[in-house]
Amino acid sequence: MDYIFDKFEDEIKKGVRRVFDLDIDIPIEIPDEERGDYAIPCFVFSKLLKKSPHEIAEIITNNIELELGSAQSSGPYVNFKIDDRELVKNTIEKCLEYEDSFGSYPSKDEKMILEHTSANPNGPLHVGRARNPIIGDTLARVYEKMGYDVERQYFVNDIGRQMAIFAWGSINIEERDLPEPERNKIDYRMVRYYQKANSQLEEEPKIEDEVRDIIHAMEKGDKQTLNLFKDNADKVLKGVTDSLKRLNITLDSFKNESDFVVDGSVDDIVDQMDKNKRCGKEDGALFFEKDEKRTFLTRADGTNLYPARDLAYHKWKAERAGRLLNILGEDHKLHGHFLKDALESIDITPVPDFVFYSFVSFEGEEMSTRKGKYVTLDDLMDTAHNKAKKEILKRRDDFSSDEIERISEQVGIGAIRFNIIKIQPEKPIDFRWEEALNFRGDTAPFIQYTYARSCGILERSDIDLDPDQVDMSKIDEPGEMKLIKTMAKFPHILKTVRDNNVPHRLAKYALELASEFNQFYRDHPVIQSKNKKTERLLLVKAYSYVLKSLLDTLGLEAPESM
RNA sequence: GGGCGUGUGGCCUAGUCUGGAUAUGGCGACAGCCUCCUAAGCUGUAGAACGGGGGUUCGAAUCCCCCUACGCCCGCCA
């Protein structure tokens, strides 16, 4: 709690409560910047105290005791302004203390399992599916900054009908009967079996019987069948994780759905649910009921269904972490609610929180692995890389070819991550190439470019900065103060993102932070400054720490030149 | 039919949970800024009363009701 805005907000709330000796939530908001840093509208006090909002604003202004700033009434509002000197001092100090982990909070010593991606492992990731890992990974980084011990986990749906069709294909189809893979990558080679199996299934319905035999064998726990499923899943997953790694996303662990069948924990949870008063049976099939909505856990023949297996998985997770978060497509909303209700009904805590996101369409149509209609993540990454390279070559001729490749990758990949994360999850995205590859305006390259600019200044400076020798009281111009203030807001933004699971807010803030620097850059010479060179250099150094920390949190690389 | 979500300038988008002081930013358009730390930048102009209607309130993009368009869901699939 030692970031300046944390302290100031706390001081204002306590101060107002003390003025009126009230124990209520103080409404505090962030006004337009000319008015101040915080504002309290006094309308709510009006009824309680039987005074006009104007009067109350006056009383607060005249009686509140503040160390970090000042109060000024403005009609029915009290506006609070943080003290410039405190702001500069604290912010610069914190930047130098935390460096590029500015914004971090101390470890909470709490374990969290964040489940993301968990896509059926039957083919390469396409752009639609990529929204999940990008949201998941960004939130994982935010929670880590906030002090959680985060485990990023992929729940591998390695059993079920789709995987059975996949298995049938890998048994019955010869490689020589398949088209060339679109890429020499294992997930692309494997998806051909899945796609061909699906199209053969449509033409020859009798294959259905063979698929059913495979499903039965799987459900009976047949080792050989399960191993085949798992083997197919593992191969595809190898390709998928390679793609994700390129997006700067790594998973910490994988948990196979089949494990819960094999080790008997699904049976255990079914037994437990059987005794639950919210559960009932229909023709021998067990169901959970809430609000007249039934979710079946087993079939009439006693074999278990996905909800039961997911329940076993969540019980397993709950035993291992104090906080759970799942990133799921909006089609899983109902299932998410079922999970929560069912877990609560048997007193399993913690129950997971969810982020549901809308689908990404491609030119207005849904992407489908089965039908082969999609833009793969790999294709998008390659195209982004090439586009970035073209942009670099347009303006720089002093980079080595290695540097060009490295920066093209950093910029291209960043553009993809950012363009997806900047949109509120519940909003649908219609994927368009020009938009995905746009490098100007509200984009990652804009933010990265800003970082490179700040690095450029630091690199050119010839003096050794000794913070103790720098007179920070010289940092006082509006453009300088605005920059500092925006920097100081970062910890607050992280809190908001964590409290509401709204990763797009982080992206919006990043744009603001970058834009602020570019304005500063235009108006305030640093190296050529006559009397403020060291002070501004220190400011730029502090700034670059904040931006670096923010880029890290967004999973974006921070090129020092581009 | 029911449930959930979304609808903000030509296009994309923030703000909606916790109602407040002139509705955020970008793309595109138009007009400007590189003898000066990277113009992937910056400045300015035009452009929206926030899907429609009603209500609550001193005050509504934000809360409530109705309607409408679109998406998702409503399997002994996963």
XYZ file of C-alpha atoms (C1' of nucleotides) in Angstrom:
640
model
C 0.000 0.000 0.000
C 2.818 2.443 -0.438
C 2.088 3.684 -3.942
C 1.088 7.324 -3.803
C -2.460 7.037 -5.119
C -3.205 4.146 -2.767
C -2.106 6.345 0.093
C -3.920 9.476 -1.059
C -7.224 7.733 -1.682
C -7.021 6.112 1.703
C -6.267 9.448 3.323
C -9.238 11.160 1.670
C -11.717 8.467 2.665
C -10.521 8.387 6.242
C -10.465 12.168 6.347
C -14.044 12.550 5.174
C -15.284 9.931 7.609
C -13.558 11.783 10.399
C -15.129 15.117 9.452
C -18.651 13.753 9.839
C -17.934 10.816 12.101
C -19.680 8.615 9.563
C -19.071 4.972 8.912
C -20.244 4.708 5.322
C -18.663 4.026 1.981
C -17.304 7.275 0.675
C -18.162 7.787 -2.994
C -14.931 8.723 -4.633
C -14.391 9.209 -8.315
C -11.807 10.406 -10.758
C -12.830 13.710 -12.330
C -11.574 15.504 -15.400
C -7.967 16.272 -14.850
C -8.322 20.071 -14.657
C -10.544 19.628 -11.635
C -8.280 17.402 -9.626
C -7.204 13.840 -9.018
C -10.142 12.683 -6.972
C -13.585 14.088 -6.423
C -16.335 13.430 -3.967
C -19.866 14.290 -5.052
C -21.720 15.296 -1.911
C -25.262 14.427 -2.927
C -25.375 11.209 -0.925
C -24.446 12.978 2.286
C -27.213 15.440 1.705
C -30.048 13.253 2.978
C -28.060 11.858 5.889
C -26.949 15.209 7.201
C -29.922 17.289 6.111
C -27.735 19.892 4.508
C -27.344 20.936 0.907
C -24.569 19.294 -1.105
C -22.979 22.712 -1.465
C -22.790 23.209 2.269
C -21.403 19.743 2.796
C -18.738 20.288 0.188
C -17.762 23.459 2.035
C -17.618 21.702 5.380
C -15.442 18.910 4.035
C -13.122 21.352 2.341
C -12.674 23.449 5.443
C -12.253 20.639 7.927
C -10.501 17.756 6.264
C -6.900 17.138 7.238
C -4.655 16.043 4.401
C -0.934 15.526 4.187
C -0.573 14.385 0.597
C -2.736 16.950 -1.127
C -5.408 19.583 -0.853
C -9.161 19.924 -1.121
C -11.229 22.490 -2.937
C -14.976 22.716 -3.129
C -16.704 23.295 -6.406
C -20.445 23.520 -5.997
C -21.671 20.173 -4.738
C -18.282 18.563 -5.300
C -15.060 18.472 -3.386
C -12.094 18.106 -5.654
C -8.845 16.774 -4.307
C -5.491 17.469 -5.771
C -2.451 15.505 -4.910
C 0.581 17.499 -3.885
C 2.978 17.733 -6.809
C 6.086 17.255 -4.715
C 4.736 14.169 -2.955
C 3.647 12.751 -6.287
C 7.009 13.246 -7.953
C 8.985 12.062 -4.982
C 7.001 8.925 -4.320
C 6.634 7.914 -7.949
C 10.270 8.324 -8.865
C 11.336 6.572 -5.685
C 9.064 3.621 -6.365
C 10.246 3.359 -9.952
C 13.857 3.229 -8.868
C 13.022 0.746 -6.138
C 10.942 -1.640 -8.239
C 12.522 -0.920 -11.620
C 10.719 -2.904 -14.303
C 8.464 -4.613 -11.828
C 6.901 -1.280 -10.872
C 3.275 -1.808 -9.978
C 3.926 -5.094 -8.193
C 2.458 -5.803 -4.825
C 4.043 -8.071 -2.215
C 3.452 -11.801 -2.392
C 0.144 -12.866 -0.885
C 1.315 -16.406 -0.437
C -1.839 -17.588 -2.167
C -1.926 -20.203 -4.880
C -4.139 -19.684 -7.876
C -4.926 -22.019 -10.752
C -5.850 -20.169 -13.904
C -7.266 -22.468 -16.536
C -7.099 -21.230 -20.087
C -7.165 -22.452 -23.685
C -8.217 -26.050 -22.953
C -9.165 -26.399 -26.625
C -9.971 -29.854 -27.952
C -6.584 -31.134 -29.066
C -7.464 -32.111 -32.608
C -5.695 -29.511 -34.714
C -3.724 -26.284 -34.856
C -5.023 -23.252 -33.019
C -6.940 -20.849 -35.206
C -7.353 -17.160 -34.607
C -10.752 -17.635 -32.974
C -9.352 -19.933 -30.334
C -6.373 -17.673 -29.730
C -8.535 -15.206 -27.855
C -8.650 -17.607 -24.935
C -4.897 -17.960 -24.233
C -4.345 -14.252 -24.790
C -6.962 -13.290 -22.204
C -5.789 -16.042 -19.877
C -2.115 -15.261 -20.085
C -2.646 -11.534 -19.632
C -4.747 -12.074 -16.527
C -2.193 -14.569 -15.208
C 0.454 -11.863 -15.498
C -1.778 -9.363 -13.730
C -2.466 -11.725 -10.841
C 1.239 -12.431 -10.540
C 1.944 -8.720 -10.272
C -0.699 -8.552 -7.581
C 1.183 -11.146 -5.586
C -0.534 -14.423 -6.426
C 1.325 -17.637 -7.100
C -0.300 -18.444 -10.441
C -0.321 -21.832 -12.148
C -1.480 -21.650 -15.757
C -3.204 -24.883 -16.551
C -4.588 -26.475 -19.686
C -7.361 -29.014 -19.179
C -6.870 -31.537 -21.919
C -10.128 -32.930 -23.226
C -8.475 -36.111 -24.400
C -11.624 -38.240 -24.362
C -15.045 -37.889 -25.897
C -16.680 -38.237 -29.266
C -14.522 -35.806 -31.211
C -11.394 -37.507 -29.930
C -12.906 -40.891 -30.774
C -13.420 -39.792 -34.373
C -9.852 -38.548 -34.344
C -8.713 -41.931 -32.988
C -10.684 -43.781 -35.642
C -8.932 -41.682 -38.273
C -5.477 -42.320 -36.899
C -6.164 -46.094 -36.904
C -7.911 -46.459 -40.246
C -6.450 -43.803 -42.507
C -3.101 -44.205 -44.188
C -0.795 -41.234 -44.408
C -0.452 -41.713 -48.175
C -4.195 -41.107 -48.591
C -3.920 -37.694 -47.009
C -3.111 -34.357 -48.631
C 0.167 -32.656 -47.878
C -0.006 -30.874 -44.534
C -0.336 -27.099 -44.774
C 2.733 -26.840 -42.606
C 5.404 -29.256 -41.566
C 4.263 -29.116 -37.990
C 2.829 -31.994 -36.012
C -0.582 -30.438 -35.276
C -1.025 -29.784 -39.007
C -0.053 -33.350 -39.859
C -2.418 -34.758 -37.243
C -5.444 -32.616 -38.065
C -5.589 -34.237 -41.493
C -6.662 -37.532 -39.872
C -9.346 -35.732 -37.922
C -10.685 -33.834 -40.900
C -10.636 -36.832 -43.223
C -12.293 -39.009 -40.573
C -15.061 -36.438 -40.272
C -15.680 -36.246 -43.994
C -15.619 -40.065 -44.352
C -18.063 -40.305 -41.492
C -20.477 -38.094 -43.383
C -20.229 -40.244 -46.501
C -20.208 -43.681 -44.878
C -22.599 -43.809 -41.916
C -21.512 -47.328 -41.026
C -18.259 -45.893 -39.694
C -20.463 -44.571 -36.933
C -20.613 -48.095 -35.470
C -16.846 -48.320 -35.335
C -16.628 -44.927 -33.681
C -19.189 -46.072 -31.141
C -17.087 -49.145 -30.387
C -14.144 -46.879 -29.722
C -16.218 -44.707 -27.415
C -17.384 -47.786 -25.528
C -13.874 -49.092 -25.146
C -12.785 -45.681 -23.871
C -15.642 -45.512 -21.387
C -14.862 -48.994 -20.097
C -11.395 -47.671 -19.370
C -9.648 -49.772 -22.007
C -5.977 -48.942 -21.586
C -5.021 -49.308 -25.223
C -7.803 -47.018 -26.399
C -7.085 -44.427 -23.739
C -3.428 -44.467 -24.658
C -4.298 -43.879 -28.277
C -6.479 -40.901 -27.338
C -3.785 -39.502 -25.115
C -1.104 -40.054 -27.708
C -3.075 -38.169 -30.367
C -3.783 -35.364 -27.908
C -0.127 -35.127 -26.876
C 1.037 -34.859 -30.469
C -1.364 -32.056 -31.301
C -0.593 -30.351 -28.030
C 3.076 -30.308 -28.916
C 2.248 -28.210 -31.966
C -0.204 -26.025 -30.102
C 2.234 -25.186 -27.328
C 4.896 -24.315 -29.870
C 2.513 -21.812 -31.433
C 1.583 -20.399 -28.054
C 5.202 -20.063 -27.093
C 5.692 -17.831 -30.073
C 2.853 -15.682 -28.730
C 4.850 -15.429 -25.490
C 2.465 -17.776 -23.733
C 3.559 -20.800 -21.756
C 1.467 -23.215 -19.756
C 2.719 -24.449 -16.396
C 0.817 -27.693 -16.383
C -1.539 -29.943 -18.287
C -4.190 -32.101 -16.732
C -5.833 -34.820 -18.761
C -9.536 -35.394 -18.488
C -8.941 -39.135 -18.833
C -6.868 -39.164 -15.636
C -9.990 -38.532 -13.591
C -11.718 -41.465 -15.222
C -8.758 -43.778 -14.714
C -8.033 -42.910 -11.094
C -11.659 -43.306 -10.023
C -12.212 -39.736 -8.904
C -15.106 -39.278 -11.336
C -16.813 -42.278 -9.733
C -16.148 -40.747 -6.326
C -17.746 -37.441 -7.257
C -20.700 -39.261 -8.803
C -21.193 -41.164 -5.514
C -20.992 -37.923 -3.620
C -23.517 -36.227 -5.909
C -25.786 -39.255 -5.673
C -26.391 -38.399 -2.004
C -26.963 -34.731 -2.807
C -30.528 -33.504 -2.410
C -30.209 -31.384 -5.525
C -29.605 -34.520 -7.573
C -32.064 -37.016 -8.918
C -32.356 -39.932 -11.305
C -34.191 -40.522 -14.519
C -34.145 -44.086 -15.851
C -31.037 -44.592 -13.772
C -29.210 -41.568 -15.173
C -27.995 -39.177 -12.464
C -28.692 -35.464 -12.850
C -28.133 -32.255 -10.920
C -31.042 -29.817 -10.881
C -31.141 -26.094 -10.278
C -33.914 -23.714 -11.319
C -35.646 -26.575 -13.125
C -32.601 -27.016 -15.306
C -31.151 -30.506 -15.308
C -27.559 -31.370 -16.033
C -26.862 -35.065 -16.473
C -23.804 -36.488 -14.784
C -24.160 -40.112 -15.900
C -25.987 -42.057 -18.550
C -28.598 -44.681 -17.770
C -25.927 -47.350 -18.227
C -23.828 -45.761 -15.512
C -21.073 -44.355 -17.725
C -20.098 -40.834 -16.808
C -20.559 -37.616 -18.736
C -18.447 -34.508 -19.174
C -20.077 -32.490 -16.357
C -19.126 -35.210 -13.892
C -15.570 -35.294 -15.169
C -15.246 -31.522 -15.011
C -16.627 -31.598 -11.495
C -13.930 -34.087 -10.504
C -11.357 -31.822 -12.108
C -12.584 -28.783 -10.188
C -12.610 -30.670 -6.918
C -9.019 -31.612 -7.635
C -8.167 -27.962 -8.357
C -9.963 -26.694 -5.275
C -7.798 -28.938 -3.125
C -4.700 -27.328 -4.564
C -5.420 -23.594 -4.777
C -7.095 -20.792 -2.893
C -8.353 -19.114 -6.004
C -9.568 -20.484 -9.337
C -10.182 -18.688 -12.584
C -11.366 -20.213 -15.856
C -11.298 -18.575 -19.257
C -14.136 -19.936 -21.354
C -15.964 -19.201 -24.584
C -19.476 -17.839 -24.194
C -20.903 -21.185 -25.304
C -19.783 -22.586 -21.946
C -21.682 -20.087 -19.842
C -24.372 -22.470 -18.785
C -21.820 -25.132 -17.980
C -19.924 -22.590 -15.882
C -22.988 -21.831 -13.839
C -23.666 -25.509 -13.396
C -20.125 -26.015 -12.105
C -20.474 -23.223 -9.588
C -23.864 -24.413 -8.353
C -22.849 -28.061 -8.170
C -19.601 -27.334 -6.338
C -21.424 -25.119 -3.862
C -24.025 -27.798 -3.267
C -21.343 -30.169 -1.989
C -19.423 -27.464 -0.146
C -16.330 -27.491 -2.284
C -14.378 -24.241 -2.094
C -13.100 -22.258 -3.739
C -15.544 -22.223 -6.627
C -14.010 -20.820 -9.806
C -14.477 -17.345 -11.216
C -15.063 -17.145 -14.945
C -14.221 -14.881 -17.830
C -16.484 -15.626 -20.779
C -15.540 -14.204 -24.130
C -17.449 -13.908 -27.381
C -16.267 -15.622 -30.483
C -13.996 -14.332 -33.130
C -15.517 -14.653 -36.549
C -13.637 -14.539 -39.818
C -15.198 -12.362 -42.483
C -18.511 -12.817 -40.747
C -18.297 -16.611 -40.554
C -17.512 -18.902 -37.691
C -14.118 -20.581 -37.836
C -14.199 -24.359 -37.711
C -11.378 -26.852 -37.346
C -13.601 -29.686 -38.484
C -14.520 -27.963 -41.747
C -11.063 -26.545 -42.212
C -12.375 -23.000 -42.469
C -10.056 -20.837 -40.440
C -6.979 -18.662 -40.320
C -4.443 -20.448 -38.181
C -2.577 -18.601 -35.498
C 0.667 -19.619 -37.201
C -0.392 -18.038 -40.489
C -1.384 -14.871 -38.710
C 1.927 -14.723 -36.845
C 3.932 -15.241 -40.026
C 2.012 -12.563 -41.857
C 2.371 -10.143 -38.959
C 6.095 -10.797 -38.846
C 6.481 -10.066 -42.550
C 4.393 -6.932 -42.347
C 6.493 -5.652 -39.442
C 9.642 -6.411 -41.363
C 8.419 -4.376 -44.297
C 7.719 -1.447 -42.006
C 11.174 -1.621 -40.474
C 12.904 -1.795 -43.830
C 10.961 1.271 -44.905
C 12.571 3.432 -42.244
C 15.802 1.851 -41.046
C 18.896 0.776 -42.901
C 21.210 0.450 -39.935
C 19.958 -2.844 -38.511
C 21.652 -6.185 -39.034
C 19.502 -8.913 -40.534
C 19.367 -10.601 -37.125
C 18.090 -7.430 -35.547
C 15.495 -7.019 -38.244
C 14.224 -10.546 -37.683
C 14.139 -10.138 -33.920
C 12.318 -6.820 -33.991
C 9.894 -7.945 -36.698
C 8.936 -10.835 -34.473
C 8.532 -8.684 -31.370
C 6.430 -6.107 -33.171
C 4.352 -8.505 -35.255
C 3.496 -10.795 -32.360
C 2.800 -7.834 -30.114
C 0.340 -6.409 -32.618
C -1.650 -9.650 -32.566
C -1.815 -9.994 -28.803
C -2.725 -6.363 -28.331
C -5.402 -6.193 -30.970
C -7.213 -9.032 -29.274
C -6.719 -8.025 -25.660
C -7.785 -4.428 -26.191
C -11.371 -5.479 -26.822
C -13.692 -6.134 -23.901
C -14.065 -9.970 -23.735
C -17.848 -10.098 -24.041
C -17.738 -8.167 -27.275
C -17.583 -10.190 -30.469
C -14.612 -9.664 -32.780
C -14.851 -9.968 -36.518
C -11.342 -10.759 -37.621
C -10.045 -8.603 -40.440
C -6.557 -8.726 -41.835
C -6.101 -4.961 -42.196
C -7.104 -4.442 -38.615
C -5.039 -7.266 -37.189
C -1.985 -5.990 -39.007
C -2.485 -2.295 -38.451
C 0.596 -0.822 -36.781
C -0.552 2.756 -36.244
C -2.890 4.324 -33.759
C -4.131 2.179 -30.880
C -1.735 -0.682 -31.377
C 1.129 -2.546 -29.749
C 3.738 -1.180 -32.183
C 2.727 2.333 -31.124
C 3.410 1.457 -27.493
C 6.610 -0.387 -28.311
C 7.769 2.510 -30.432
C 7.242 4.811 -27.501
C 9.350 2.520 -25.356
C 12.092 2.540 -27.989
C 11.992 6.336 -28.011
C 12.497 6.484 -24.267
C 15.360 4.025 -24.551
C 16.868 6.095 -27.334
C 17.138 9.065 -25.017
C 18.691 7.062 -22.214
C 21.140 5.458 -24.570
C 22.342 8.786 -25.904
C 22.869 10.379 -22.547
C 26.493 10.494 -21.554
C 26.094 11.091 -17.845
C 25.904 8.660 -14.969
C 22.651 9.252 -13.210
C 22.959 9.417 -9.465
C 19.398 9.796 -8.212
C 20.615 11.214 -4.911
C 22.212 14.098 -6.749
C 19.115 14.965 -8.740
C 16.868 17.796 -7.619
C 13.412 16.447 -8.400
C 11.745 19.689 -7.354
C 12.734 20.913 -10.790
C 10.166 18.557 -12.269
C 7.189 20.853 -12.136
C 5.940 21.769 -15.602
C 2.418 20.651 -16.556
C 3.676 18.269 -19.229
C 6.083 16.661 -16.790
C 3.509 16.407 -14.056
C 0.940 14.855 -16.334
C 3.398 12.168 -17.323
C 4.317 11.383 -13.733
C 0.685 11.224 -12.766
C -0.145 8.778 -15.522
C 2.799 6.629 -14.460
C 1.623 6.670 -10.853
C -1.772 5.308 -11.877
C -0.403 1.935 -12.985
C -0.787 0.094 -9.663
C -4.382 1.259 -9.475
C -5.119 -0.001 -12.946
C -3.728 -3.412 -12.024
C -6.102 -3.556 -9.075
C -9.076 -2.688 -11.255
C -8.113 -5.356 -13.765
C -7.765 -7.952 -11.042
C -10.946 -7.024 -9.191
C -13.103 -7.157 -12.299
C -11.135 -9.471 -14.597
C -11.089 -6.799 -17.287
C -7.811 -7.226 -19.175
C -8.806 -4.740 -21.886
C -8.528 -1.964 -19.321
C -4.824 -2.653 -19.107
C -4.542 -2.186 -22.857
C -6.427 1.100 -22.727
C -4.143 2.322 -19.989
C -1.070 1.332 -21.989
C -2.265 3.541 -24.840
C -2.737 6.428 -22.448
C 0.691 5.966 -20.910
C 2.368 5.839 -24.309
C 0.444 8.799 -25.672
C 1.384 10.880 -22.636
C 5.065 10.238 -23.252
C 4.851 11.201 -26.893
C 3.396 14.539 -25.905
C 6.126 15.040 -23.325
C 8.671 14.072 -25.943
C 7.394 16.717 -28.326
C 7.444 19.571 -25.813
C 10.342 18.783 -23.513
C 13.847 18.287 -24.784
C 15.801 16.008 -22.497
C 19.358 15.692 -23.697
C 19.385 19.193 -25.127
C 17.718 20.634 -22.073
C 19.673 23.596 -20.755
C 18.918 23.391 -17.065
C 16.953 20.189 -16.462
C 18.915 17.532 -18.257
C 19.588 15.234 -15.321
C 16.123 15.687 -13.862
C 14.414 14.838 -17.116
C 16.761 11.957 -17.725
C 15.762 10.522 -14.389
C 12.125 11.048 -15.291
C 12.597 9.227 -18.590
C 14.405 6.420 -16.826
C 11.588 6.058 -14.331
C 9.100 6.177 -17.187
C 10.847 3.445 -19.095
C 10.625 1.202 -16.030
C 6.895 1.734 -15.804
C 6.322 1.110 -19.481
C 8.551 -1.957 -19.450
C 6.616 -3.363 -16.526
C 3.363 -2.672 -18.328
C 4.547 -4.259 -21.574
C 5.572 -7.336 -19.589
C 2.158 -7.527 -18.022
C 0.586 -7.448 -21.458
C 2.979 -10.145 -22.625
C 4.555 -7.783 -25.159
C 8.252 -7.559 -25.889
C 9.991 -4.250 -25.278
C 12.389 -3.504 -28.131
C 14.950 -0.865 -27.207
C 15.021 0.355 -30.739
C 12.853 -0.252 -33.752
C -40.692 -20.193 -26.313
C -36.988 -19.302 -22.163
C -32.023 -17.677 -20.321
C -27.408 -14.895 -20.948
C -24.664 -11.241 -23.663
C -23.974 -7.253 -27.201
C -26.050 -2.558 -29.837
C -22.069 4.418 -28.539
C -19.865 9.522 -34.947
C -18.893 6.364 -41.982
C -15.934 2.038 -39.424
C -13.662 0.087 -34.654
C -13.835 1.281 -29.479
C -13.762 3.226 -23.726
C -17.100 4.535 -20.108
C -22.248 0.671 -17.960
C -20.868 -3.213 -12.086
C -20.317 1.577 -7.685
C -26.039 7.196 -11.784
C -23.343 13.083 -11.462
C -20.104 18.497 -13.675
C -18.550 19.744 -21.559
C -19.402 11.058 -23.774
C -12.972 8.113 -24.397
C -9.550 7.026 -27.933
C -8.366 5.145 -32.702
C -9.233 4.175 -38.195
C -10.822 6.875 -42.382
C -11.420 12.396 -44.295
C -9.508 17.371 -44.347
C -5.535 21.092 -42.791
C -0.707 21.319 -40.613
C 4.385 19.774 -37.946
C 10.931 16.476 -39.262
C 18.128 22.447 -40.090
C 15.840 19.943 -32.986
C 16.380 13.170 -28.314
C 13.276 7.548 -33.980
C 7.084 11.249 -38.111
C 5.254 3.331 -36.258
C 4.957 10.157 -33.615
C 2.423 15.055 -32.721
C -1.303 19.322 -33.475
C -5.899 21.140 -35.358
C -10.983 20.700 -38.116
C -15.470 18.130 -39.305
C -18.289 14.002 -37.296
C -22.258 10.671 -31.897
C -27.418 13.706 -27.335
C -25.065 6.702 -26.463
C -30.582 0.646 -30.910
C -36.177 2.570 -29.994
C -39.914 3.896 -26.334
C -41.515 4.555 -21.347
C -40.188 5.031 -16.070
C -37.223 6.124 -11.364
C -34.181 10.528 -9.943
C -32.336 17.140 -8.400
C -29.466 14.348 -12.322
C -29.489 8.384 -16.758
C -24.907 5.933 -21.972
C -24.997 3.976 -16.788
C -30.704 1.717 -12.730
C -36.051 -0.526 -13.834
C -39.901 -2.066 -17.612
C -41.397 -2.947 -22.760
C -39.816 -3.416 -27.814
C -36.031 -4.316 -31.608
C -31.427 -6.313 -34.194
C -27.425 -9.600 -33.753
C -24.546 -13.567 -31.115
C -24.382 -17.696 -27.683
C -26.969 -21.409 -24.841
C -31.369 -24.442 -23.530
C -28.342 -33.012 -25.433
C -28.168 -39.459 -21.173
C -22.407 -34.079 -26.811
C -18.031 -31.877 -24.898
